[in-house]
PDB file of C-alpha atoms in Angstrom:
ATOM      1  CA  MET L   1      17.557 -30.124 -19.711  1.00  0.00           C
ATOM      2  CA  ASP L   2      13.772 -29.830 -19.434  1.00  0.00           C
ATOM      3  CA  ASN L   3      11.711 -32.876 -20.386  1.00  0.00           C
ATOM      4  CA  VAL L   4       9.915 -32.274 -23.678  1.00  0.00           C
ATOM      5  CA  VAL L   5       9.386 -35.948 -24.510  1.00  0.00           C
ATOM      6  CA  THR L   6       5.632 -36.191 -24.079  1.00  0.00           C
ATOM      7  CA  ARG L   7       2.887 -38.211 -25.729  1.00  0.00           C
ATOM      8  CA  GLU L   8       1.397 -34.961 -27.019  1.00  0.00           C
ATOM      9  CA  LEU L   9       4.627 -34.127 -28.849  1.00  0.00           C
ATOM     10  CA  LEU L  10       4.904 -37.676 -30.208  1.00  0.00           C
ATOM     11  CA  ASP L  11       1.362 -37.493 -31.609  1.00  0.00           C
ATOM     12  CA  LYS L  12       2.187 -34.217 -33.351  1.00  0.00           C
ATOM     13  CA  VAL L  13       5.279 -35.761 -34.936  1.00  0.00           C
ATOM     14  CA  ILE L  14       3.210 -38.717 -36.136  1.00  0.00           C
ATOM     15  CA  ALA L  15       0.712 -36.369 -37.788  1.00  0.00           C
ATOM     16  CA  ILE L  16       3.489 -34.449 -39.554  1.00  0.00           C
ATOM     17  CA  SER L  17       5.120 -37.702 -40.709  1.00  0.00           C
ATOM     18  CA  ILE L  18       1.833 -38.961 -42.146  1.00  0.00           C
ATOM     19  CA  GLU L  19       1.413 -35.686 -44.036  1.00  0.00           C
ATOM     20  CA  ALA L  20       4.904 -36.115 -45.491  1.00  0.00           C
ATOM     21  CA  GLY L  21       4.004 -39.692 -46.435  1.00  0.00           C
ATOM     22  CA  GLU L  22       0.964 -38.446 -48.336  1.00  0.00           C
ATOM     23  CA  ALA L  23       3.185 -36.096 -50.359  1.00  0.00           C
ATOM     24  CA  ILE L  24       5.489 -39.018 -51.149  1.00  0.00           C
ATOM     25  CA  LEU L  25       2.569 -41.142 -52.345  1.00  0.00           C
ATOM     26  CA  GLU L  26       1.485 -38.437 -54.784  1.00  0.00           C
ATOM     27  CA  VAL L  27       4.771 -38.945 -56.627  1.00  0.00           C
ATOM     28  CA  TYR L  28       4.824 -42.709 -56.094  1.00  0.00           C
ATOM     29  CA  ASN L  29       1.337 -43.248 -57.508  1.00  0.00           C
ATOM     30  CA  ALA L  30       1.728 -40.953 -60.499  1.00  0.00           C
ATOM     31  CA  SER L  31       1.879 -42.605 -63.895  1.00  0.00           C
ATOM     32  CA  GLY L  32       5.168 -42.956 -65.746  1.00  0.00           C
ATOM     33  CA  ASP L  33       8.731 -43.468 -64.576  1.00  0.00           C
ATOM     34  CA  ILE L  34       9.965 -41.759 -61.426  1.00  0.00           C
ATOM     35  CA  GLU L  35      12.486 -39.053 -62.303  1.00  0.00           C
ATOM     36  CA  VAL L  36      15.750 -39.504 -60.422  1.00  0.00           C
ATOM     37  CA  ASP L  37      18.573 -37.024 -59.871  1.00  0.00           C
ATOM     38  CA  THR L  38      21.953 -37.827 -58.341  1.00  0.00           C
ATOM     39  CA  LYS L  39      23.393 -35.925 -55.391  1.00  0.00           C
ATOM     40  CA  SER L  40      27.063 -35.103 -54.875  1.00  0.00           C
ATOM     41  CA  ASP L  41      27.589 -38.345 -52.929  1.00  0.00           C
ATOM     42  CA  ASP L  42      26.101 -40.348 -55.850  1.00  0.00           C
ATOM     43  CA  SER L  43      22.951 -41.211 -53.892  1.00  0.00           C
ATOM     44  CA  PRO L  44      19.596 -40.850 -55.676  1.00  0.00           C
ATOM     45  CA  VAL L  45      17.041 -38.145 -54.928  1.00  0.00           C
ATOM     46  CA  THR L  46      13.514 -37.686 -56.260  1.00  0.00           C
ATOM     47  CA  ALA L  47      10.766 -35.095 -56.130  1.00  0.00           C
ATOM     48  CA  ALA L  48       9.225 -37.155 -53.318  1.00  0.00           C
ATOM     49  CA  ASP L  49      12.323 -36.779 -51.102  1.00  0.00           C
ATOM     50  CA  LEU L  50      12.174 -33.015 -51.553  1.00  0.00           C
ATOM     51  CA  ALA L  51       8.399 -32.750 -51.101  1.00  0.00           C
ATOM     52  CA  ALA L  52       8.575 -34.633 -47.801  1.00  0.00           C
ATOM     53  CA  HIS L  53      11.486 -32.474 -46.624  1.00  0.00           C
ATOM     54  CA  LYS L  54       9.536 -29.286 -47.369  1.00  0.00           C
ATOM     55  CA  ILE L  55       6.726 -30.500 -45.093  1.00  0.00           C
ATOM     56  CA  LEU L  56       8.820 -31.959 -42.285  1.00  0.00           C
ATOM     57  CA  ALA L  57      11.557 -29.360 -41.772  1.00  0.00           C
ATOM     58  CA  PRO L  58       9.427 -26.259 -41.093  1.00  0.00           C
ATOM     59  CA  ALA L  59       6.741 -28.170 -39.193  1.00  0.00           C
ATOM     60  CA  LEU L  60       9.277 -29.726 -36.820  1.00  0.00           C
ATOM     61  CA  ALA L  61      11.101 -26.428 -36.373  1.00  0.00           C
ATOM     62  CA  ASN L  62       7.830 -24.933 -35.131  1.00  0.00           C
ATOM     63  CA  LEU L  63       7.188 -27.713 -32.597  1.00  0.00           C
ATOM     64  CA  LEU L  64      10.049 -26.882 -30.242  1.00  0.00           C
ATOM     65  CA  GLU L  65      11.357 -23.344 -30.120  1.00  0.00           C
ATOM     66  CA  GLY L  66      15.062 -23.062 -30.864  1.00  0.00           C
ATOM     67  CA  VAL L  67      15.525 -26.763 -31.676  1.00  0.00           C
ATOM     68  CA  PRO L  68      17.290 -27.161 -35.065  1.00  0.00           C
ATOM     69  CA  VAL L  69      16.398 -29.677 -37.751  1.00  0.00           C
ATOM     70  CA  LEU L  70      19.033 -31.793 -39.508  1.00  0.00           C
ATOM     71  CA  SER L  71      17.660 -33.326 -42.708  1.00  0.00           C
ATOM     72  CA  GLU L  72      19.278 -35.467 -45.374  1.00  0.00           C
ATOM     73  CA  GLU L  73      17.785 -33.088 -47.912  1.00  0.00           C
ATOM     74  CA  GLY L  74      18.665 -29.866 -46.092  1.00  0.00           C
ATOM     75  CA  GLN L  75      21.746 -27.771 -45.463  1.00  0.00           C
ATOM     76  CA  MET L  76      24.508 -29.574 -43.565  1.00  0.00           C
ATOM     77  CA  PRO L  77      26.096 -27.329 -40.934  1.00  0.00           C
ATOM     78  CA  GLY L  78      29.662 -28.146 -39.993  1.00  0.00           C
ATOM     79  CA  TYR L  79      30.514 -29.854 -36.728  1.00  0.00           C
ATOM     80  CA  ASP L  80      31.624 -26.517 -35.300  1.00  0.00           C
ATOM     81  CA  VAL L  81      27.907 -25.658 -35.341  1.00  0.00           C
ATOM     82  CA  ARG L  82      26.336 -29.102 -34.852  1.00  0.00           C
ATOM     83  CA  GLY L  83      28.644 -29.932 -31.980  1.00  0.00           C
ATOM     84  CA  GLN L  84      26.930 -27.241 -29.903  1.00  0.00           C
ATOM     85  CA  TRP L  85      23.511 -28.870 -30.245  1.00  0.00           C
ATOM     86  CA  ASP L  86      22.248 -30.571 -27.072  1.00  0.00           C
ATOM     87  CA  ARG L  87      18.862 -31.254 -28.653  1.00  0.00           C
ATOM     88  CA  TYR L  88      17.859 -31.427 -32.317  1.00  0.00           C
ATOM     89  CA  TRP L  89      15.593 -33.160 -34.807  1.00  0.00           C
ATOM     90  CA  ILE L  90      17.172 -35.510 -37.340  1.00  0.00           C
ATOM     91  CA  ILE L  91      15.099 -36.628 -40.314  1.00  0.00           C
ATOM     92  CA  ASP L  92      15.276 -38.735 -43.427  1.00  0.00           C
ATOM     93  CA  PRO L  93      12.275 -37.503 -45.422  1.00  0.00           C
ATOM     94  CA  LEU L  94      12.322 -40.636 -47.581  1.00  0.00           C
ATOM     95  CA  ASP L  95      14.426 -43.514 -46.287  1.00  0.00           C
ATOM     96  CA  GLY L  96      14.812 -46.196 -48.938  1.00  0.00           C
ATOM     97  CA  THR L  97      14.859 -44.040 -52.063  1.00  0.00           C
ATOM     98  CA  LYS L  98      16.104 -47.007 -54.094  1.00  0.00           C
ATOM     99  CA  GLU L  99      13.106 -49.042 -52.931  1.00  0.00           C
ATOM    100  CA  PHE L 100      10.846 -46.101 -53.764  1.00  0.00           C
ATOM    101  CA  ILE L 101      12.254 -45.977 -57.300  1.00  0.00           C
ATOM    102  CA  ARG L 102      11.669 -49.741 -57.649  1.00  0.00           C
ATOM    103  CA  ARG L 103       8.112 -49.192 -56.382  1.00  0.00           C
ATOM    104  CA  ASN L 104       8.306 -52.111 -53.932  1.00  0.00           C
ATOM    105  CA  GLY L 105       6.812 -50.174 -51.009  1.00  0.00           C
ATOM    106  CA  GLU L 106       9.770 -50.640 -48.650  1.00  0.00           C
ATOM    107  CA  PHE L 107      10.433 -46.995 -47.828  1.00  0.00           C
ATOM    108  CA  THR L 108       9.709 -44.854 -44.803  1.00  0.00           C
ATOM    109  CA  VAL L 109       9.564 -41.370 -43.331  1.00  0.00           C
ATOM    110  CA  ASN L 110      12.014 -41.157 -40.405  1.00  0.00           C
ATOM    111  CA  VAL L 111      11.866 -38.493 -37.675  1.00  0.00           C
ATOM    112  CA  ALA L 112      13.855 -38.577 -34.429  1.00  0.00           C
ATOM    113  CA  LEU L 113      14.540 -36.237 -31.539  1.00  0.00           C
ATOM    114  CA  ILE L 114      18.109 -36.431 -30.236  1.00  0.00           C
ATOM    115  CA  GLU L 115      19.150 -35.304 -26.759  1.00  0.00           C
ATOM    116  CA  ASN L 116      22.835 -35.329 -25.848  1.00  0.00           C
ATOM    117  CA  GLY L 117      23.544 -37.887 -28.569  1.00  0.00           C
ATOM    118  CA  GLU L 118      20.700 -40.244 -27.619  1.00  0.00           C
ATOM    119  CA  PRO L 119      17.584 -40.818 -29.751  1.00  0.00           C
ATOM    120  CA  VAL L 120      14.797 -40.218 -27.217  1.00  0.00           C
ATOM    121  CA  MET L 121      11.815 -40.121 -29.576  1.00  0.00           C
ATOM    122  CA  GLY L 122      11.264 -41.680 -32.965  1.00  0.00           C
ATOM    123  CA  VAL L 123       8.591 -42.047 -35.634  1.00  0.00           C
ATOM    124  CA  VAL L 124       8.888 -44.343 -38.647  1.00  0.00           C
ATOM    125  CA  HIS L 125       5.957 -44.018 -41.032  1.00  0.00           C
ATOM    126  CA  VAL L 126       5.402 -46.479 -43.892  1.00  0.00           C
ATOM    127  CA  PRO L 127       3.344 -44.594 -46.495  1.00  0.00           C
ATOM    128  CA  VAL L 128       2.350 -47.495 -48.767  1.00  0.00           C
ATOM    129  CA  LEU L 129       1.062 -49.587 -45.854  1.00  0.00           C
ATOM    130  CA  ASP L 130      -0.237 -46.626 -43.817  1.00  0.00           C
ATOM    131  CA  ILE L 131       1.545 -48.060 -40.784  1.00  0.00           C
ATOM    132  CA  THR L 132       3.409 -45.998 -38.212  1.00  0.00           C
ATOM    133  CA  TYR L 133       5.937 -47.227 -35.656  1.00  0.00           C
ATOM    134  CA  ALA L 134       6.627 -44.845 -32.788  1.00  0.00           C
ATOM    135  CA  GLY L 135       8.389 -44.814 -29.459  1.00  0.00           C
ATOM    136  CA  ALA L 136       9.797 -42.515 -26.824  1.00  0.00           C
ATOM    137  CA  LYS L 137      12.085 -42.890 -23.866  1.00  0.00           C
ATOM    138  CA  SER L 138      10.207 -44.064 -20.752  1.00  0.00           C
ATOM    139  CA  GLN L 139       6.958 -44.242 -22.741  1.00  0.00           C
ATOM    140  CA  GLY L 140       7.258 -47.526 -24.615  1.00  0.00           C
ATOM    141  CA  ALA L 141       6.696 -48.235 -28.291  1.00  0.00           C
ATOM    142  CA  PHE L 142       3.646 -48.877 -30.420  1.00  0.00           C
ATOM    143  CA  LYS L 143       2.477 -49.626 -33.935  1.00  0.00           C
ATOM    144  CA  ARG L 144      -0.479 -47.791 -35.446  1.00  0.00           C
ATOM    145  CA  ASP L 145      -2.389 -49.120 -38.453  1.00  0.00           C
ATOM    146  CA  ALA L 146      -5.945 -49.289 -39.797  1.00  0.00           C
ATOM    147  CA  SER L 147      -7.035 -51.452 -36.856  1.00  0.00           C
ATOM    148  CA  GLY L 148      -5.766 -49.021 -34.242  1.00  0.00           C
ATOM    149  CA  GLU L 149      -2.779 -48.701 -31.944  1.00  0.00           C
ATOM    150  CA  THR L 150      -0.947 -51.677 -30.409  1.00  0.00           C
ATOM    151  CA  ALA L 151       1.933 -51.701 -27.949  1.00  0.00           C
ATOM    152  CA  ILE L 152       4.999 -53.502 -29.299  1.00  0.00           C
ATOM    153  CA  GLN L 153       8.034 -55.039 -27.655  1.00  0.00           C
ATOM    154  CA  VAL L 154      10.983 -57.206 -28.588  1.00  0.00           C
ATOM    155  CA  ARG L 155      10.642 -60.948 -28.065  1.00  0.00           C
ATOM    156  CA  ALA L 156      12.540 -63.231 -25.736  1.00  0.00           C
ATOM    157  CA  MET L 157      15.160 -65.586 -27.151  1.00  0.00           C
ATOM    158  CA  GLN L 158      15.112 -68.425 -24.621  1.00  0.00           C
ATOM    159  CA  PRO L 159      11.667 -69.848 -25.436  1.00  0.00           C
ATOM    160  CA  ARG L 160      12.668 -69.911 -29.100  1.00  0.00           C
ATOM    161  CA  LEU L 161      15.891 -71.746 -28.305  1.00  0.00           C
ATOM    162  CA  ASP L 162      14.062 -74.221 -26.039  1.00  0.00           C
ATOM    163  CA  SER L 163      11.510 -75.000 -28.743  1.00  0.00           C
ATOM    164  CA  ARG L 164      14.192 -75.034 -31.471  1.00  0.00           C
ATOM    165  CA  GLU L 165      12.405 -72.395 -33.476  1.00  0.00           C
ATOM    166  CA  PRO L 166      14.633 -70.671 -36.056  1.00  0.00           C
ATOM    167  CA  ILE L 167      16.290 -67.464 -34.937  1.00  0.00           C
ATOM    168  CA  GLU L 168      14.970 -64.754 -37.248  1.00  0.00           C
ATOM    169  CA  ILE L 169      17.490 -62.417 -38.870  1.00  0.00           C
ATOM    170  CA  VAL L 170      16.604 -59.422 -41.014  1.00  0.00           C
ATOM    171  CA  ALA L 171      19.161 -57.881 -43.366  1.00  0.00           C
ATOM    172  CA  SER L 172      19.537 -55.278 -46.078  1.00  0.00           C
ATOM    173  CA  ARG L 173      18.226 -56.038 -49.525  1.00  0.00           C
ATOM    174  CA  SER L 174      21.045 -54.061 -51.157  1.00  0.00           C
ATOM    175  CA  HIS L 175      24.142 -53.888 -48.949  1.00  0.00           C
ATOM    176  CA  GLY L 176      26.660 -56.074 -47.117  1.00  0.00           C
ATOM    177  CA  ALA L 177      25.371 -59.476 -48.211  1.00  0.00           C
ATOM    178  CA  GLY L 178      28.744 -61.244 -48.063  1.00  0.00           C
ATOM    179  CA  ALA L 179      29.493 -60.166 -44.503  1.00  0.00           C
ATOM    180  CA  VAL L 180      25.978 -61.098 -43.382  1.00  0.00           C
ATOM    181  CA  ASP L 181      26.280 -64.572 -44.950  1.00  0.00           C
ATOM    182  CA  ALA L 182      29.473 -65.204 -42.985  1.00  0.00           C
ATOM    183  CA  LEU L 183      27.799 -64.054 -39.783  1.00  0.00           C
ATOM    184  CA  LEU L 184      24.802 -66.307 -40.414  1.00  0.00           C
ATOM    185  CA  GLU L 185      27.097 -69.317 -40.728  1.00  0.00           C
ATOM    186  CA  ARG L 186      28.585 -68.481 -37.336  1.00  0.00           C
ATOM    187  CA  ILE L 187      25.171 -68.040 -35.725  1.00  0.00           C
ATOM    188  CA  GLU L 188      23.839 -71.272 -37.204  1.00  0.00           C
ATOM    189  CA  GLY L 189      26.917 -73.090 -35.935  1.00  0.00           C
ATOM    190  CA  SER L 190      26.027 -72.031 -32.386  1.00  0.00           C
ATOM    191  CA  LEU L 191      22.225 -71.759 -32.355  1.00  0.00           C
ATOM    192  CA  GLY L 192      21.019 -73.935 -35.195  1.00  0.00           C
ATOM    193  CA  GLU L 193      18.666 -72.958 -37.981  1.00  0.00           C
ATOM    194  CA  THR L 194      18.080 -69.306 -38.786  1.00  0.00           C
ATOM    195  CA  GLY L 195      15.498 -67.569 -40.921  1.00  0.00           C
ATOM    196  CA  LEU L 196      16.575 -64.652 -43.107  1.00  0.00           C
ATOM    197  CA  LYS L 197      14.416 -61.861 -44.476  1.00  0.00           C
ATOM    198  CA  ASN L 198      15.829 -59.144 -46.737  1.00  0.00           C
ATOM    199  CA  MET L 199      14.204 -55.744 -46.681  1.00  0.00           C
ATOM    200  CA  GLY L 200      14.888 -52.110 -47.474  1.00  0.00           C
ATOM    201  CA  SER L 201      14.914 -48.971 -45.290  1.00  0.00           C
ATOM    202  CA  SER L 202      14.496 -48.647 -41.524  1.00  0.00           C
ATOM    203  CA  LEU L 203      11.704 -51.224 -41.612  1.00  0.00           C
ATOM    204  CA  LYS L 204      14.375 -53.756 -40.621  1.00  0.00           C
ATOM    205  CA  LEU L 205      14.828 -52.145 -37.216  1.00  0.00           C
ATOM    206  CA  CYS L 206      11.071 -51.963 -36.772  1.00  0.00           C
ATOM    207  CA  LEU L 207      10.761 -55.728 -37.306  1.00  0.00           C
ATOM    208  CA  VAL L 208      13.080 -56.228 -34.335  1.00  0.00           C
ATOM    209  CA  ALA L 209      11.087 -53.702 -32.295  1.00  0.00           C
ATOM    210  CA  GLU L 210       7.790 -55.502 -32.871  1.00  0.00           C
ATOM    211  CA  GLY L 211       9.213 -58.966 -32.207  1.00  0.00           C
ATOM    212  CA  ALA L 212       9.107 -60.209 -35.809  1.00  0.00           C
ATOM    213  CA  ALA L 213      12.911 -60.547 -35.930  1.00  0.00           C
ATOM    214  CA  ASP L 214      15.596 -61.202 -33.330  1.00  0.00           C
ATOM    215  CA  LEU L 215      18.620 -59.540 -34.906  1.00  0.00           C
ATOM    216  CA  TYR L 216      19.507 -57.070 -37.636  1.00  0.00           C
ATOM    217  CA  PRO L 217      23.225 -56.928 -38.441  1.00  0.00           C
ATOM    218  CA  ARG L 218      24.165 -53.877 -40.486  1.00  0.00           C
ATOM    219  CA  LEU L 219      27.632 -54.513 -41.877  1.00  0.00           C
ATOM    220  CA  ALA L 220      27.604 -51.794 -44.512  1.00  0.00           C
ATOM    221  CA  PRO L 221      27.554 -47.978 -44.401  1.00  0.00           C
ATOM    222  CA  THR L 222      24.583 -45.944 -43.171  1.00  0.00           C
ATOM    223  CA  CYS L 223      24.125 -42.323 -42.131  1.00  0.00           C
ATOM    224  CA  GLU L 224      22.761 -41.081 -38.847  1.00  0.00           C
ATOM    225  CA  TRP L 225      19.403 -40.023 -40.324  1.00  0.00           C
ATOM    226  CA  ASP L 226      18.914 -43.590 -41.593  1.00  0.00           C
ATOM    227  CA  THR L 227      18.827 -45.082 -38.105  1.00  0.00           C
ATOM    228  CA  ALA L 228      17.956 -42.526 -35.405  1.00  0.00           C
ATOM    229  CA  ALA L 229      14.155 -42.729 -35.576  1.00  0.00           C
ATOM    230  CA  ALA L 230      13.975 -46.506 -35.692  1.00  0.00           C
ATOM    231  CA  GLN L 231      16.614 -46.835 -32.963  1.00  0.00           C
ATOM    232  CA  ALA L 232      14.374 -44.789 -30.681  1.00  0.00           C
ATOM    233  CA  VAL L 233      11.529 -47.198 -31.446  1.00  0.00           C
ATOM    234  CA  VAL L 234      13.708 -50.276 -30.862  1.00  0.00           C
ATOM    235  CA  GLU L 235      14.979 -48.995 -27.531  1.00  0.00           C
ATOM    236  CA  ALA L 236      11.480 -47.962 -26.398  1.00  0.00           C
ATOM    237  CA  ALA L 237      10.399 -51.539 -27.233  1.00  0.00           C
ATOM    238  CA  GLY L 238      13.146 -53.009 -25.035  1.00  0.00           C
ATOM    239  CA  GLY L 239      15.874 -53.608 -27.620  1.00  0.00           C
ATOM    240  CA  ILE L 240      19.284 -52.107 -28.179  1.00  0.00           C
ATOM    241  CA  VAL L 241      21.447 -50.833 -31.054  1.00  0.00           C
ATOM    242  CA  VAL L 242      25.202 -51.228 -30.642  1.00  0.00           C
ATOM    243  CA  ASP L 243      28.345 -50.960 -32.738  1.00  0.00           C
ATOM    244  CA  GLU L 244      30.704 -53.870 -33.380  1.00  0.00           C
ATOM    245  CA  GLN L 245      32.363 -53.330 -29.969  1.00  0.00           C
ATOM    246  CA  PHE L 246      28.907 -53.324 -28.337  1.00  0.00           C
ATOM    247  CA  ASN L 247      28.945 -49.614 -27.546  1.00  0.00           C
ATOM    248  CA  LEU L 248      25.555 -47.916 -27.809  1.00  0.00           C
ATOM    249  CA  LEU L 249      25.029 -46.163 -31.136  1.00  0.00           C
ATOM    250  CA  ARG L 250      25.122 -42.425 -30.487  1.00  0.00           C
ATOM    251  CA  TYR L 251      24.655 -39.327 -32.624  1.00  0.00           C
ATOM    252  CA  ASN L 252      26.354 -36.035 -33.454  1.00  0.00           C
ATOM    253  CA  GLN L 253      29.618 -37.097 -31.841  1.00  0.00           C
ATOM    254  CA  LYS L 254      31.948 -36.367 -34.781  1.00  0.00           C
ATOM    255  CA  GLU L 255      32.404 -34.357 -37.961  1.00  0.00           C
ATOM    256  CA  GLU L 256      31.102 -37.049 -40.315  1.00  0.00           C
ATOM    257  CA  LEU L 257      27.521 -38.308 -40.213  1.00  0.00           C
ATOM    258  CA  LEU L 258      28.331 -41.921 -41.086  1.00  0.00           C
ATOM    259  CA  ASN L 259      27.421 -44.618 -38.568  1.00  0.00           C
ATOM    260  CA  PRO L 260      29.781 -47.442 -37.670  1.00  0.00           C
ATOM    261  CA  PHE L 261      28.632 -50.952 -38.574  1.00  0.00           C
ATOM    262  CA  PHE L 262      26.085 -52.025 -35.968  1.00  0.00           C
ATOM    263  CA  TYR L 263      23.755 -54.686 -34.584  1.00  0.00           C
ATOM    264  CA  VAL L 264      20.088 -54.214 -33.733  1.00  0.00           C
ATOM    265  CA  ILE L 265      19.319 -56.657 -30.929  1.00  0.00           C
ATOM    266  CA  GLY L 266      15.927 -57.599 -29.558  1.00  0.00           C
ATOM    267  CA  ASP L 267      16.421 -59.591 -26.366  1.00  0.00           C
ATOM    268  CA  GLN L 268      19.184 -57.867 -24.384  1.00  0.00           C
ATOM    269  CA  SER L 269      19.308 -60.690 -21.821  1.00  0.00           C
ATOM    270  CA  PHE L 270      20.686 -63.114 -24.422  1.00  0.00           C
ATOM    271  CA  ASN L 271      24.480 -63.184 -24.684  1.00  0.00           C
ATOM    272  CA  TRP L 272      24.751 -61.875 -28.246  1.00  0.00           C
ATOM    273  CA  LYS L 273      28.140 -60.343 -27.574  1.00  0.00           C
ATOM    274  CA  THR L 274      29.921 -63.705 -27.325  1.00  0.00           C
ATOM    275  CA  LEU L 275      28.329 -64.766 -30.591  1.00  0.00           C
ATOM    276  CA  LEU L 276      28.798 -61.576 -32.604  1.00  0.00           C
ATOM    277  CA  VAL L 277      32.162 -60.201 -31.509  1.00  0.00           C
ATOM    278  CA  SER L 278      34.731 -62.350 -33.267  1.00  0.00           C
TER     279      SER L 278
END
């Protein structure tokens, strides 16, 4: 497979993601309540989800000839079709719709390029903050904001353990709280004090990527478009995303698009497996 993962392509994806974010903000900043519809799986959808999809899907399809786009808000081909894809875009036009409806700012635009099941490029744009996290295989990861572009990487655990600083955990604001609480007790029993921050959307993975958190346990359901973009950023920053058996999280391997429960780990040299696999 030819190498299409270039900085030029990544910059184009960032520009498209920012444009989608601007369309989202038009709905977000409008006066009055946000109108919400319910999809067949009971998840919420708004005009902002659809507006972002209408920008992202055709723009991405034009970037790489013959590369399909799989979007949460688009048509879902069966695995008989998807299973033939070696390379494709996977997008969540508005990740964190519940946070969007609450108007707390914790929502993102997620775009990833998948090759043979691996997320090799990812962009996570945060419209309210005008911050973009991006990364690509063999190119590293960075964060772009009003002050410019800064390389990011996960942080090492050992200095934190030596200085007895709290291990920082980030978790979902809405899902899996009971299971996370039990895990925190186990971690604190082995490592001492932990800090916990709850947050919506794929921002949680980005906190691990930029070294603001050490671990994100996701012990509740997600779909592949929720995680692919931010996983690419995490892995470009030196981290890893694994399932409960510590297998790498991979994409388009089965009929359903649900992820297994997983862990987002910053410092791979630390023996998280002994601690997390009960």
